[in-house]
Coordinates of C-alpha atoms in Angstrom, one line a residue:
M1 CA -5.1 31.0 -29.5
K2 CA -5.7 32.0 -25.9
V3 CA -4.2 30.2 -22.8
D4 CA -3.8 31.1 -19.3
L5 CA 0.1 30.7 -18.9
L6 CA 3.1 30.2 -21.3
I7 CA 6.5 29.2 -20.0
K8 CA 9.1 30.2 -22.7
E9 CA 12.7 28.8 -23.2
A10 CA 12.6 26.0 -20.6
M11 CA 14.4 22.5 -20.5
V12 CA 11.2 20.6 -20.4
Y13 CA 11.2 17.1 -18.6
N14 CA 9.6 14.5 -20.7
S15 CA 8.6 11.4 -18.6
Y16 CA 8.1 9.1 -21.6
F17 CA 11.6 9.4 -22.7
K18 CA 13.1 10.3 -19.4
Q19 CA 14.9 13.2 -21.0
F20 CA 14.8 17.1 -21.2
T21 CA 14.2 19.0 -24.2
K22 CA 14.5 22.7 -25.0
G23 CA 10.9 24.2 -25.5
N24 CA 7.8 26.1 -24.5
A25 CA 4.7 24.8 -22.5
A26 CA 1.3 26.3 -22.5
V27 CA -1.2 25.9 -19.6
K28 CA -5.0 26.4 -20.0
D29 CA -7.7 25.7 -17.5
G30 CA -5.0 24.4 -14.8
K31 CA -3.7 21.7 -17.4
F32 CA -0.8 21.5 -19.7
F33 CA -2.1 22.3 -23.2
Y34 CA 0.7 22.2 -25.4
I35 CA 4.6 21.4 -25.1
G36 CA 6.8 22.3 -27.9
I37 CA 8.5 25.0 -30.1
K38 CA 5.5 27.2 -30.6
G39 CA 5.2 30.2 -28.6
S40 CA 4.2 33.8 -28.4
E41 CA 3.4 33.7 -32.1
T42 CA 0.9 31.0 -31.6
F43 CA -0.5 31.7 -27.9
E44 CA -2.0 34.8 -26.6
A45 CA -1.2 34.2 -23.0
E46 CA -2.6 36.1 -19.8
E47 CA 0.8 35.5 -18.3
I48 CA 4.3 34.6 -19.8
I49 CA 7.1 33.2 -17.9
D50 CA 10.6 33.3 -19.4
A51 CA 12.2 30.3 -17.8
N52 CA 15.6 31.3 -19.4
G53 CA 16.8 27.6 -19.5
M54 CA 15.6 26.7 -16.2
Y55 CA 14.5 23.0 -15.8
L56 CA 10.6 22.5 -16.0
V57 CA 10.0 19.4 -13.9
P58 CA 6.4 17.8 -12.8
G59 CA 5.4 18.3 -9.1
L60 CA 6.9 15.8 -6.8
I61 CA 4.4 13.1 -5.5
D62 CA 4.7 11.2 -2.2
I63 CA 2.4 8.3 -1.9
H64 CA 3.4 6.9 1.3
L65 CA 3.6 9.0 4.4
H66 CA 2.0 9.8 7.7
I67 CA 1.3 13.5 8.5
E68 CA 1.2 12.6 12.2
S69 CA 4.9 11.7 12.0
T70 CA 6.0 15.3 11.7
M71 CA 3.6 16.2 14.6
V72 CA 1.8 18.9 12.7
T73 CA -1.6 19.6 11.1
P74 CA -2.3 19.1 7.4
A75 CA -2.3 22.8 7.1
T76 CA 1.2 23.1 8.5
F77 CA 2.1 20.1 6.4
S78 CA 0.9 21.6 3.4
Y79 CA 2.9 24.8 3.9
G80 CA 6.0 22.8 4.5
L81 CA 5.8 20.6 1.4
L82 CA 5.0 23.3 -1.1
K83 CA 8.2 25.1 -0.9
N84 CA 9.9 21.6 -1.1
G85 CA 8.3 21.1 -4.5
V86 CA 5.9 18.3 -3.3
T87 CA 2.5 19.0 -5.1
T88 CA 0.4 15.6 -4.3
I89 CA 0.5 13.3 -1.4
V90 CA -1.3 10.2 -0.1
P91 CA -1.1 10.3 3.6
E92 CA -2.4 7.5 5.8
P93 CA -3.8 8.7 9.3
H94 CA -3.4 5.5 11.1
E95 CA -1.9 7.5 14.0
M96 CA -5.0 9.6 14.5
A97 CA -7.2 6.7 13.7
N98 CA -5.4 4.8 16.6
V99 CA -6.6 7.7 18.9
F100 CA -10.0 8.4 17.6
G101 CA -11.1 5.7 15.3
I102 CA -12.9 6.5 12.1
A103 CA -13.4 10.3 13.5
G104 CA -9.8 10.7 13.4
V105 CA -9.7 9.8 9.8
K106 CA -12.5 11.9 8.9
E107 CA -11.3 14.9 10.7
M108 CA -7.9 14.6 9.2
I109 CA -9.4 14.5 5.8
K110 CA -11.4 17.6 6.6
A111 CA -8.5 19.5 7.9
S112 CA -6.7 18.8 4.5
K113 CA -9.1 20.5 2.2
N114 CA -8.9 24.1 0.9
Y115 CA -5.2 24.0 0.5
P116 CA -3.1 24.0 -2.8
L117 CA -1.6 20.7 -1.9
D118 CA -3.6 17.7 -3.0
M119 CA -3.9 15.2 -0.2
F120 CA -5.6 12.0 -1.3
Y121 CA -6.0 9.6 1.7
A122 CA -5.2 5.9 2.3
I123 CA -7.6 4.2 4.8
P124 CA -5.8 2.9 7.8
S125 CA -6.1 -0.9 7.6
S126 CA -4.4 -2.0 10.9
V127 CA -6.0 -0.1 13.7
P128 CA -4.9 -1.2 16.2
A129 CA -1.9 -2.7 14.6
T130 CA -2.2 -5.8 16.7
S131 CA -4.6 -7.3 19.4
M132 CA -1.9 -7.0 21.8
E133 CA -2.4 -3.3 22.7
T134 CA -5.2 -0.8 23.8
T135 CA -6.1 2.0 21.5
G136 CA -8.3 4.9 21.7
G137 CA -9.9 3.8 18.5
A138 CA -10.3 1.0 15.9
I139 CA -10.9 0.8 12.3
E140 CA -13.4 -2.2 11.4
I141 CA -14.7 -3.3 8.0
E142 CA -17.7 -1.1 8.3
D143 CA -15.6 1.9 8.9
I144 CA -13.6 1.1 5.8
E145 CA -16.7 0.6 3.8
E146 CA -18.1 4.0 5.1
L147 CA -14.8 5.9 4.1
L148 CA -15.0 4.3 0.6
Q149 CA -18.4 5.6 0.2
T150 CA -18.0 9.0 1.6
E151 CA -14.3 10.1 0.9
D152 CA -11.9 10.3 -1.9
I153 CA -9.8 7.3 -1.1
K154 CA -6.7 6.2 -3.1
C155 CA -6.0 2.9 -1.4
L156 CA -6.0 0.8 1.5
G157 CA -3.1 1.7 3.6
E158 CA -0.3 -0.5 4.7
I159 CA -1.2 -4.0 5.9
M160 CA 1.1 -4.0 9.0
N161 CA 0.1 -7.2 11.0
Y162 CA 2.1 -9.4 8.4
Y163 CA 2.1 -12.1 11.1
D164 CA -1.6 -12.4 11.4
V165 CA -1.9 -12.6 7.6
I166 CA 0.6 -15.6 7.7
S167 CA -0.6 -17.4 10.6
K168 CA -4.4 -16.5 11.5
P169 CA -6.5 -17.2 8.4
G170 CA -9.7 -16.1 10.4
G171 CA -8.0 -13.0 12.0
K172 CA -9.0 -9.3 11.6
T173 CA -6.4 -8.5 8.9
N174 CA -7.5 -11.5 6.8
Q175 CA -11.1 -10.5 7.0
I176 CA -10.2 -7.0 5.9
L177 CA -8.1 -8.3 2.9
A178 CA -10.8 -10.6 2.0
Y179 CA -13.5 -8.0 2.1
I180 CA -11.5 -5.7 0.0
T181 CA -10.4 -8.3 -2.7
K182 CA -14.1 -9.4 -3.2
N183 CA -15.9 -6.2 -3.1
Y184 CA -13.2 -3.7 -4.2
P185 CA -11.0 -5.8 -6.4
E186 CA -9.4 -2.7 -8.1
L187 CA -8.8 -1.0 -4.8
I188 CA -4.7 -0.7 -4.3
I189 CA -3.4 -2.5 -1.1
E190 CA -0.4 -1.2 0.4
G191 CA 2.1 -3.6 2.4
H192 CA 4.5 -3.5 5.5
V193 CA 6.6 -6.7 5.2
P194 CA 9.8 -6.3 6.8
K195 CA 12.4 -9.0 6.1
L196 CA 9.7 -11.5 4.8
L197 CA 11.0 -13.8 1.9
D198 CA 10.0 -16.8 -0.1
L199 CA 6.7 -18.5 0.9
E200 CA 6.0 -15.9 3.7
L201 CA 6.4 -13.0 1.3
Q202 CA 4.2 -14.8 -1.4
M203 CA 1.6 -15.5 1.1
L204 CA 1.1 -11.6 1.6
A205 CA 1.1 -11.2 -2.0
F206 CA -1.7 -14.1 -2.5
A207 CA -3.7 -12.0 0.0
G208 CA -3.6 -8.9 -2.1
V209 CA -0.8 -6.9 -0.8
T210 CA 1.0 -5.4 -3.7
S211 CA 3.9 -3.1 -2.2
D212 CA 6.4 -2.7 0.4
H213 CA 8.2 0.3 1.8
T214 CA 10.0 -1.1 4.7
H215 CA 13.9 -1.3 4.9
Q216 CA 15.1 -3.1 1.8
T217 CA 18.1 -5.4 0.8
V218 CA 18.9 -6.2 -2.7
E219 CA 17.8 -10.1 -1.9
G220 CA 14.4 -8.8 -0.7
M221 CA 13.9 -6.2 -3.6
K222 CA 14.8 -8.9 -6.2
E223 CA 12.1 -11.3 -4.5
R224 CA 9.4 -8.5 -4.4
I225 CA 9.7 -7.2 -7.9
A226 CA 9.8 -11.0 -9.2
I227 CA 6.4 -11.5 -7.6
G228 CA 4.9 -8.2 -8.8
M229 CA 5.3 -6.2 -5.9
F230 CA 5.9 -2.4 -6.1
L231 CA 8.8 -1.0 -4.0
E232 CA 8.7 2.3 -2.0
I233 CA 12.1 3.2 -1.3
Q234 CA 12.5 5.4 1.9
E235 CA 15.7 7.2 2.8
K236 CA 16.9 4.5 5.3
S237 CA 16.7 2.1 2.3
M238 CA 19.1 4.1 0.1
T239 CA 22.2 2.1 0.8
N240 CA 24.9 1.8 -2.0
E241 CA 23.7 -1.9 -2.6
V242 CA 20.2 -1.0 -3.1
M243 CA 20.9 2.1 -5.2
N244 CA 23.3 0.2 -7.3
Y245 CA 20.9 -2.5 -7.9
L246 CA 18.1 0.2 -8.9
L247 CA 20.7 1.9 -11.3
E248 CA 22.1 -1.3 -13.0
H249 CA 18.7 -3.1 -13.7
Q250 CA 15.7 -2.2 -15.7
V251 CA 13.4 -1.9 -12.9
D252 CA 12.3 1.9 -13.3
E253 CA 8.6 0.9 -13.4
H254 CA 8.7 -1.1 -10.2
F255 CA 9.9 1.6 -7.7
C256 CA 9.5 5.1 -6.4
F257 CA 10.8 7.2 -3.5
V258 CA 8.6 7.9 -0.6
T259 CA 9.4 9.7 2.8
D260 CA 7.1 7.7 5.1
D261 CA 8.1 9.5 8.4
V262 CA 9.8 12.9 8.5
M263 CA 10.5 14.9 11.6
A264 CA 9.3 18.6 11.7
D265 CA 12.7 19.9 12.1
S266 CA 13.9 17.7 9.1
L267 CA 11.0 19.1 7.0
Q268 CA 11.9 22.7 8.2
N269 CA 15.7 22.4 7.7
R270 CA 16.3 19.6 5.2
G271 CA 13.2 19.3 2.9
H272 CA 11.0 16.4 2.1
L273 CA 10.7 14.1 -0.9
N274 CA 13.2 16.5 -2.7
V275 CA 15.8 15.5 0.0
L276 CA 15.6 11.8 -1.5
L277 CA 15.7 13.0 -5.0
K278 CA 18.9 14.8 -4.4
K279 CA 20.4 12.2 -2.4
A280 CA 19.7 9.7 -5.2
I281 CA 21.5 12.0 -7.7
A282 CA 24.4 12.3 -5.2
M283 CA 24.8 8.6 -5.2
G284 CA 25.0 8.2 -8.9
M285 CA 21.4 8.1 -10.4
P286 CA 21.0 10.2 -13.4
P287 CA 18.5 13.3 -12.5
E288 CA 16.2 12.0 -15.2
K289 CA 15.7 8.6 -13.6
A290 CA 15.6 10.1 -9.9
I291 CA 12.8 12.7 -11.1
Y292 CA 10.9 9.8 -12.7
A293 CA 10.9 7.8 -9.3
C294 CA 9.4 10.9 -7.6
T295 CA 6.8 12.0 -10.2
Y296 CA 5.7 9.3 -12.8
T297 CA 6.0 6.0 -11.0
P298 CA 4.2 7.1 -7.9
A299 CA 1.4 8.6 -9.9
A300 CA 1.0 5.4 -12.0
R301 CA 1.0 3.2 -8.8
M302 CA -1.8 5.3 -7.5
R303 CA -3.5 5.5 -10.8
M304 CA -3.5 9.1 -10.7
Y305 CA -3.1 9.4 -14.6
D306 CA -3.8 13.1 -14.5
R307 CA -0.4 14.1 -13.2
G308 CA 3.2 13.0 -12.8
A309 CA 4.1 14.1 -16.3
I310 CA 4.5 17.2 -18.4
A311 CA 2.0 16.5 -21.3
P312 CA -1.3 17.8 -22.7
G313 CA -4.2 17.2 -20.5
K314 CA -2.0 16.6 -17.5
L315 CA -2.4 18.9 -14.4
A316 CA -0.1 21.8 -14.6
D317 CA 1.6 20.9 -11.3
F318 CA 5.3 21.9 -11.9
L319 CA 8.5 23.2 -10.6
L320 CA 11.2 25.5 -12.1
V321 CA 14.4 24.3 -11.0
S322 CA 17.6 26.5 -11.7
E323 CA 20.2 23.6 -11.3
L324 CA 19.5 20.1 -11.8
N325 CA 22.3 18.1 -9.7
S326 CA 21.5 20.3 -6.7
F327 CA 17.9 20.4 -7.4
H328 CA 17.4 24.2 -6.7
I329 CA 13.8 24.9 -6.8
Q330 CA 13.0 28.5 -7.7
K331 CA 9.2 28.4 -8.1
V332 CA 6.4 25.9 -7.6
Y333 CA 3.2 25.9 -9.6
K334 CA -0.2 24.2 -8.6
K335 CA -2.7 23.7 -11.5
G336 CA -1.0 26.5 -13.3
K337 CA -0.9 28.9 -10.3
K338 CA 2.1 29.9 -8.4
V339 CA 2.2 28.7 -4.9
Y340 CA 5.8 29.3 -4.0
D341 CA 8.4 31.7 -5.3
E342 CA 11.9 31.8 -3.4
A343 CA 12.4 35.3 -4.3
I344 CA 9.0 36.1 -2.3
S345 CA 8.5 35.9 1.5
Y346 CA 6.9 32.6 2.3
V347 CA 5.4 33.0 5.7
Q348 CA 2.9 30.5 7.4
E349 CA -0.4 31.9 8.7
A350 CA -1.2 30.8 12.3
S351 CA -4.3 28.8 13.0
S352 CA -5.7 27.1 16.1
R353 CA -8.5 24.8 17.2
Q354 CA -8.6 23.1 13.8
F355 CA -10.3 20.1 15.4
P356 CA -13.3 19.3 17.4
D357 CA -12.9 20.3 21.2
Y358 CA -12.7 16.5 22.5
F359 CA -9.5 16.0 20.3
Y360 CA -7.8 18.3 22.9
E361 CA -9.0 16.1 25.7
S362 CA -7.5 12.7 24.8
V363 CA -5.4 11.9 27.7
S364 CA -7.7 10.4 30.4
M365 CA -5.4 9.2 33.4
G366 CA -4.5 10.4 36.7
K367 CA -1.0 11.5 37.9
L368 CA 1.7 8.7 38.2
E369 CA 3.9 8.1 41.5
V370 CA 7.2 6.6 42.1
A371 CA 5.5 3.3 42.8
D372 CA 4.1 3.0 39.3
F373 CA 7.9 2.5 38.2
H374 CA 8.7 -0.3 40.7
V375 CA 8.9 -3.8 39.0
N376 CA 7.2 -6.2 41.5
L377 CA 8.2 -10.0 41.2
P378 CA 7.0 -12.9 43.1
Q379 CA 10.3 -14.0 44.1
Q380 CA 11.4 -11.9 47.1
D381 CA 15.2 -12.3 46.8
G382 CA 18.0 -13.5 44.7
N383 CA 18.9 -13.2 40.9
V384 CA 16.6 -13.7 38.0
I385 CA 17.3 -13.9 34.2
C386 CA 15.3 -11.1 32.3
R387 CA 14.6 -10.3 28.6
T388 CA 15.9 -6.9 27.8
M389 CA 15.2 -4.8 24.9
N390 CA 18.5 -3.6 23.0
V391 CA 18.5 -0.5 20.8
K392 CA 21.0 0.1 18.1
N393 CA 21.7 3.1 16.3
G394 CA 20.8 2.8 12.5
S395 CA 17.6 1.0 12.9
T396 CA 14.3 1.0 14.7
F397 CA 14.4 -2.8 15.1
T398 CA 15.4 -3.9 18.4
E399 CA 17.1 -7.2 19.6
E400 CA 16.2 -9.4 22.5
K401 CA 19.0 -10.2 25.0
H402 CA 18.8 -12.0 28.4
D403 CA 20.7 -10.8 31.5
E404 CA 20.7 -11.6 35.2
L405 CA 19.5 -9.0 37.6
L406 CA 19.0 -8.8 41.3
V407 CA 15.7 -9.0 43.2
E408 CA 15.4 -7.6 46.7
A409 CA 12.2 -7.5 48.8
G410 CA 10.0 -8.5 45.7
K411 CA 11.5 -5.5 43.7
L412 CA 13.5 -5.7 40.7
Q413 CA 16.7 -3.5 41.3
W414 CA 16.7 -2.1 37.9
E415 CA 18.0 1.3 38.9
T416 CA 21.4 -0.4 40.0
S417 CA 21.7 -2.5 36.7
A418 CA 23.2 -1.7 33.3
Y419 CA 19.7 -1.2 32.0
G420 CA 17.0 1.5 31.9
L421 CA 13.2 1.1 32.6
L422 CA 10.6 1.3 29.8
A423 CA 7.2 1.6 31.0
T424 CA 4.0 2.2 29.3
F425 CA 0.6 3.1 30.7
E426 CA -3.0 2.9 28.8
R427 CA -4.1 6.6 28.5
Y428 CA -7.5 6.4 27.2
G429 CA -9.4 5.6 30.4
K430 CA -10.4 2.2 29.2
N431 CA -8.6 -0.5 31.4
G432 CA -5.7 1.0 33.2
N433 CA -3.2 -1.4 31.8
S434 CA 0.4 -0.9 32.4
A435 CA 3.7 -2.8 31.5
R436 CA 7.3 -2.6 32.4
G437 CA 10.3 -3.8 30.5
L438 CA 14.3 -3.3 30.6
I439 CA 16.0 -1.7 27.9
G440 CA 19.6 -1.1 27.1
G441 CA 22.0 -0.2 24.1
D442 CA 22.0 3.3 22.3
I443 CA 19.5 4.7 24.7
L444 CA 19.5 7.6 27.1
K445 CA 22.0 7.0 29.9
K446 CA 20.5 9.4 32.4
G447 CA 17.4 11.2 33.3
A448 CA 14.1 10.5 31.6
V449 CA 11.7 11.1 28.8
A450 CA 7.9 10.4 28.5
T451 CA 5.8 10.7 25.5
T452 CA 2.3 10.1 24.1
Y453 CA 3.7 10.1 20.6
S454 CA 4.2 6.2 20.6
H455 CA 3.5 4.3 17.7
D456 CA 0.9 3.2 16.8
N457 CA -1.1 3.0 20.0
H458 CA 0.0 6.4 21.4
N459 CA -0.3 5.2 25.2
L460 CA 2.0 7.1 27.5
L461 CA 5.6 5.6 27.2
V462 CA 8.2 6.4 29.8
L463 CA 11.9 5.7 29.5
G464 CA 14.3 6.6 32.3
Q465 CA 17.4 5.7 34.4
N466 CA 15.6 6.7 37.8
K467 CA 12.1 6.7 39.0
E468 CA 12.0 10.3 40.3
D469 CA 12.8 11.8 36.8
M470 CA 10.3 9.4 35.0
V471 CA 7.5 10.5 37.6
I472 CA 8.0 14.2 36.5
A473 CA 8.4 13.7 32.9
A474 CA 5.1 11.5 32.8
N475 CA 3.2 13.9 34.9
A476 CA 4.2 16.8 32.9
V477 CA 3.0 15.0 29.6
I478 CA -0.3 14.0 31.3
Q479 CA -0.9 17.5 32.6
Q480 CA -0.6 19.0 29.2
Q481 CA -2.7 16.5 27.4
G482 CA 0.0 15.0 25.3
G483 CA 3.7 15.6 24.2
I484 CA 7.1 14.8 24.7
C485 CA 9.2 15.9 27.8
C486 CA 12.7 15.2 28.9
V487 CA 13.7 15.5 32.6
L488 CA 17.2 15.4 34.4
D489 CA 17.7 15.6 38.2
G490 CA 14.2 16.9 38.7
E491 CA 14.6 19.7 36.0
I492 CA 12.6 19.5 32.7
L493 CA 15.1 20.1 29.9
A494 CA 12.9 19.9 26.7
N495 CA 9.3 19.9 26.2
V496 CA 7.1 19.5 23.1
P497 CA 3.5 19.8 23.8
L498 CA 1.1 17.8 21.5
P499 CA -2.3 18.8 22.4
V500 CA -4.3 17.5 19.4
G501 CA -4.9 13.8 20.3
G502 CA -1.6 13.8 22.2
I503 CA 0.2 13.7 18.8
L504 CA 0.0 16.9 17.0
S505 CA 1.0 20.4 17.5
E506 CA -0.8 23.5 16.0
E507 CA 2.2 25.6 16.2
P508 CA 3.7 26.9 12.8
L509 CA 6.4 24.8 11.4
A510 CA 9.2 27.3 12.4
I511 CA 8.3 26.7 16.1
I512 CA 7.4 23.2 16.3
S513 CA 10.8 22.6 14.2
K514 CA 12.8 24.4 16.8
Q515 CA 11.1 22.5 19.6
V516 CA 11.7 19.2 18.0
E517 CA 15.3 20.3 17.2
H518 CA 15.9 21.0 20.8
L519 CA 14.3 18.0 22.0
T520 CA 16.5 15.9 19.9
A521 CA 19.6 17.7 21.1
T522 CA 18.5 17.0 24.6
L523 CA 17.9 13.2 24.2
H524 CA 21.4 13.0 22.6
T525 CA 22.9 15.1 25.5
L526 CA 21.1 12.4 27.9
G527 CA 22.8 9.7 25.8
Y528 CA 20.3 8.6 23.1
E529 CA 22.8 7.7 20.4
H530 CA 20.6 7.2 17.4
Y531 CA 20.4 9.0 14.0
N532 CA 16.5 9.5 14.6
A533 CA 16.2 9.4 18.4
I534 CA 12.5 10.6 18.5
M535 CA 11.6 7.9 16.1
S536 CA 13.7 5.2 17.8
L537 CA 11.8 6.2 21.1
S538 CA 8.4 6.3 19.6
T539 CA 8.7 2.9 17.8
L540 CA 9.7 1.0 21.2
S541 CA 5.8 0.3 21.5
L542 CA 5.3 -0.6 17.9
P543 CA 4.4 -4.4 18.0
V544 CA 4.9 -5.0 14.2
S545 CA 8.5 -3.8 14.0
P546 CA 10.9 -6.5 15.1
A547 CA 12.0 -7.9 17.6
L548 CA 11.0 -7.1 21.0
K549 CA 8.6 -4.1 22.0
I550 CA 6.3 -3.3 24.6
T551 CA 2.7 -2.3 24.9
D552 CA 0.2 -1.9 27.7
H553 CA -0.3 -5.7 27.4
G554 CA 3.4 -6.5 28.0
L555 CA 6.6 -7.3 26.3
I556 CA 5.8 -8.3 22.7
D557 CA 7.7 -11.0 20.8
V558 CA 7.1 -9.5 17.3
N559 CA 8.4 -12.4 15.2
K560 CA 6.1 -14.8 17.2
G561 CA 3.3 -12.4 17.6
K562 CA 2.8 -12.9 21.2
V563 CA 3.2 -11.4 24.6
V564 CA 6.1 -12.6 26.4
S565 CA 7.2 -12.2 30.3
L566 CA 9.9 -10.2 31.5
V567 CA 11.6 -13.0 33.5
V568 CA 12.6 -15.9 31.5
E569 CA 10.9 -18.9 32.6

């Protein structure tokens, strides 16, 4: 009997029993044909692999992530993932959609084709994330309909504006949910529901949201599972309490592991979904169960029944792993073809101008001046009570605090206070909005940083301890059509150009990872004390992440879903 590939003497993972069994596997037409004890006496194979006792594991599947968070193109992302054993992903391009609308989604999908990695897209559902920010583009119901009709779509991406779902029955988010549940009742709807419990949580479920990937607690997980929500566990949720709960209860069908956001240097130096798999094993989860949560359950969640297991008829996406606890990947195969071998040089081919010309011209604003970082107030002199945004290492959530600051000649004297200034500027040439706030806690203590990589609106965000450095950092980013720039005492210390939409680099992973690594080290040198300083910085403008954030409309009280003043009335 002729087959394309025969893998002999492997420890084959069986997803249905969650165990390994010694045997052989035959591959035909890109799919598994047979798994068992029969070998060369039965099959005439074009290629034979002697696994020599290595572990045969399904390709890893990540169903919730944003390619733009790594600040690379789909081509670079594919290169980075394959060597880490990830063979299928479901990315949601809401960052690019915030910059370019439906064109951003379509161009990301187009740029994802013709690579070994399977990239099935989620439609961004919350662009903009709220009505309290200006973006370059938006995704409306007609855009969602067009994407469903023209592209290979797996789900409706995370519903981010949970406040609107709960409090605004006629709002845009509820209109989208009503449209989908009526016209596409089988379409999976992903959720973003941080901290919600009881009635508010069940209101989201009633509206059609059936998953959550945000920071989990045991209490929150129990409530979500109890109402039929699927849990997508990212690394920051892998606390001892959460992992013990997943280990001690029969909830294997109700969760998987996802990455959500991975920095370029982390992808290059640590890995991707395999990092979470190895961490789960190190925290006491049996390898068989950890593998299940990175292969079978994510495939089942997205109804990708052709993968996620090693069985007849399933896609021959698989890894050969030499040691299970360390999950050392030696080879990766996609549809029966080898795409990575650690014994062979694995070099990324350089490519440029992968997008339309106007994608490289998305920052439409003039240079800033020192006056742009004044905080002008009606009160001429005296003290005022101000809202301040407090950042704490360990979370991208912030805390609102109040403090007294001095006003002289109508200007808030923030530079002599205990706080830095956080300013944001609309960069699409639509309205010229800008806003300013005070920030403290585990942020930089000197110099400045400016970025157009600021979730999700990706306006120009500038954080600093003095106006002069803030001007230099901001203008460097504007001039190069996007990126992240750190300045101290008038000198640029680190710079990451992001010319594609102001959020992506076309540099190879090896180069962009070094740039990001240096940027992170620089932020730490300037005093930013955070486990993920870039993500902390970029989410200061995310108005769906508690508790106090900033957009070009002003300071946002996320829990109340409204703009609030800098000065406390």
